[in-house]
Amino acid sequence: MTSLAFKFEEITARELKPELYELDGISRATIEAHYKLYQGYVNKRNEVLGRLDAVDVASANQVFSDLRSLKVDLTFAVGGIKNHEIYFEHLGGGGGDPTGLIGDLITRDFGSVHNWRTDLKATGMAGRGWAWTAYDWDEGHLFNYVGDAQNTYPIWNATPLIALDVYEHAYFLDYQTDRASYIDAFFDNLDWSTVNDWVSKYQIQM
């Protein structure tokens, strides 16, 4: 058997900031259940990378092989980690209209905050799992993208700045099937200072 030594370190789930347990319209019970799913993605990421350390690379095959299965499922686990870390990190604020540079970028690229919010909400209603506002580095503007699973973020060289989780686990305890009301609550809890910190870190310019 031919194998490769995958050098990796196990990671642990990031702790939630206290503000997430006191959101307006998204209950503590929902956040606690949601966090357990995120922890599961972290655990599976570690497990898959451990198994890749001993996989037989000589048997790799596009129809079925252990290497293919592990690497495909790794993208789902890692996507679940990254998506949720953005989601949790930029909640806990007062919502409202975006301020700072992200507000200027949204107004420039969507015409108004109302247009952006309307489009992201519609994108969230159309998505099966996620909707993102991301900055496309090649085109130099923001766009709202739809995603159907943890590993189906669609665009290379685009950086997500707002991650809207629309899987039912994100809202069913609070809203049952009323996804639209949950999305409104999501907007009401966005922390624009966090988003602006990301804009600054990535050096996104007008």
Coordinates of C-alpha atoms in Angstrom, one line a residue, residues 22-171:
E22 CA -28.6 37.1 24.3
L23 CA -29.6 37.7 20.7
D24 CA -32.8 39.4 19.8
G25 CA -35.1 36.8 18.2
I26 CA -32.7 33.9 18.1
S27 CA -32.9 31.9 21.3
R28 CA -30.1 30.6 23.6
A29 CA -31.5 27.1 22.9
T30 CA -31.0 27.5 19.2
I31 CA -27.5 28.8 19.6
E32 CA -26.6 26.0 21.9
A33 CA -27.9 23.4 19.5
H34 CA -26.3 25.1 16.5
Y35 CA -22.9 25.2 18.3
K36 CA -23.0 21.4 18.8
L37 CA -23.3 21.0 15.0
Y38 CA -20.3 23.2 14.5
Q39 CA -18.4 21.2 17.1
G40 CA -19.3 18.1 15.1
Y41 CA -17.7 19.6 12.0
V42 CA -14.5 20.3 13.9
N43 CA -14.4 16.7 15.2
K44 CA -15.0 15.2 11.7
R45 CA -12.3 17.4 10.2
N46 CA -9.8 16.0 12.7
E47 CA -11.0 12.4 12.1
V48 CA -10.9 12.7 8.3
L49 CA -7.4 14.1 8.3
G50 CA -6.2 11.4 10.6
R51 CA -7.6 8.7 8.3
L52 CA -6.0 10.4 5.3
D53 CA -2.6 9.8 6.9
A54 CA -3.0 6.1 6.2
V55 CA -5.1 6.0 3.0
D56 CA -3.9 3.9 0.1
V57 CA -3.2 6.6 -2.6
A58 CA -2.5 3.9 -5.2
S59 CA -6.2 2.9 -5.1
A60 CA -7.5 6.4 -5.9
N61 CA -10.4 6.2 -8.3
Q62 CA -13.0 8.7 -9.4
V63 CA -16.0 6.2 -9.2
F64 CA -15.2 5.1 -5.6
S65 CA -12.1 5.0 -3.5
D66 CA -11.3 5.7 0.1
L67 CA -9.2 8.7 -0.9
R68 CA -12.0 10.3 -2.9
S69 CA -14.6 9.7 -0.2
L70 CA -12.3 11.2 2.5
K71 CA -11.3 14.2 0.5
V72 CA -14.9 15.0 -0.6
D73 CA -16.2 14.7 2.9
L74 CA -13.3 16.8 4.2
T75 CA -14.6 19.7 2.1
F76 CA -18.0 19.3 3.8
A77 CA -16.5 19.3 7.3
V78 CA -14.1 22.2 6.6
G79 CA -16.8 24.2 4.9
G80 CA -19.0 23.6 7.9
I81 CA -16.3 25.0 10.2
K82 CA -15.5 28.1 8.2
N83 CA -19.1 29.0 7.4
H84 CA -20.1 28.7 11.1
E85 CA -17.1 30.6 12.4
I86 CA -18.1 33.6 10.2
Y87 CA -21.8 33.2 11.1
F88 CA -21.2 33.2 14.9
E89 CA -18.5 35.8 14.9
H90 CA -20.6 38.5 13.1
L91 CA -23.7 38.1 15.3
G92 CA -24.2 39.8 18.6
G93 CA -24.5 43.3 17.4
G94 CA -27.3 45.8 17.2
G95 CA -28.1 45.3 13.5
G96 CA -29.5 48.3 11.7
D97 CA -28.0 49.8 8.6
P98 CA -24.4 49.0 7.9
T99 CA -21.9 51.6 9.0
G100 CA -18.3 52.4 7.9
L101 CA -16.7 51.1 4.8
I102 CA -19.0 48.0 4.5
G103 CA -21.9 50.4 4.4
D104 CA -20.2 52.4 1.6
L105 CA -19.4 49.3 -0.4
I106 CA -23.0 48.0 0.0
T107 CA -24.5 51.3 -1.2
R108 CA -22.0 51.4 -4.1
D109 CA -22.6 47.9 -5.3
F110 CA -26.3 47.4 -4.6
G111 CA -27.6 51.0 -5.0
S112 CA -28.9 51.1 -1.4
V113 CA -28.9 49.2 1.8
H114 CA -32.6 48.4 1.1
N115 CA -31.6 46.8 -2.2
W116 CA -28.8 44.7 -0.5
R117 CA -31.0 43.5 2.3
T118 CA -33.9 42.7 -0.1
D119 CA -31.6 40.7 -2.3
L120 CA -29.8 38.9 0.5
K121 CA -33.1 37.9 2.0
A122 CA -34.3 36.6 -1.3
T123 CA -31.0 34.7 -1.8
G124 CA -31.5 33.2 1.6
M125 CA -35.0 32.1 0.8
A126 CA -33.7 30.6 -2.4
G127 CA -30.8 28.8 -0.9
R128 CA -31.0 25.3 0.6
G129 CA -28.2 25.9 3.2
W130 CA -26.4 29.3 2.9
A131 CA -26.4 32.7 1.4
W132 CA -23.3 35.0 1.5
T133 CA -22.4 38.6 0.7
A134 CA -18.9 38.2 -0.6
Y135 CA -16.3 40.5 -2.2
D136 CA -15.2 39.3 -5.7
W137 CA -11.5 40.3 -6.0
D138 CA -11.5 39.9 -9.8
E139 CA -14.6 42.1 -10.4
G140 CA -13.9 44.4 -7.5
H141 CA -17.4 44.4 -6.0
L142 CA -19.8 42.7 -3.6
F143 CA -22.4 40.1 -4.7
N144 CA -24.9 37.9 -2.8
Y145 CA -24.2 34.3 -3.6
V146 CA -26.4 31.2 -2.9
G147 CA -25.1 27.9 -1.6
D148 CA -26.9 24.6 -1.0
A149 CA -24.4 22.8 1.3
Q150 CA -21.4 23.4 3.5
N151 CA -19.1 22.7 0.5
T152 CA -20.9 24.4 -2.3
Y153 CA -19.7 28.0 -2.0
P154 CA -19.5 28.7 -5.7
I155 CA -16.9 31.3 -6.5
W156 CA -13.1 31.2 -6.4
N157 CA -11.3 34.4 -5.3
A158 CA -14.3 35.8 -3.5
T159 CA -14.2 36.5 0.2
P160 CA -17.4 36.0 2.3
L161 CA -18.1 38.9 4.6
I162 CA -21.7 38.0 5.7
A163 CA -22.7 34.4 6.1
L164 CA -26.4 33.7 6.4
D165 CA -27.2 30.1 7.6
V166 CA -30.6 29.1 6.3
Y167 CA -30.5 25.4 7.2
E168 CA -33.5 24.6 9.3
H169 CA -31.3 23.9 12.4
A170 CA -30.5 27.6 12.5
Y171 CA -34.2 28.7 13.1

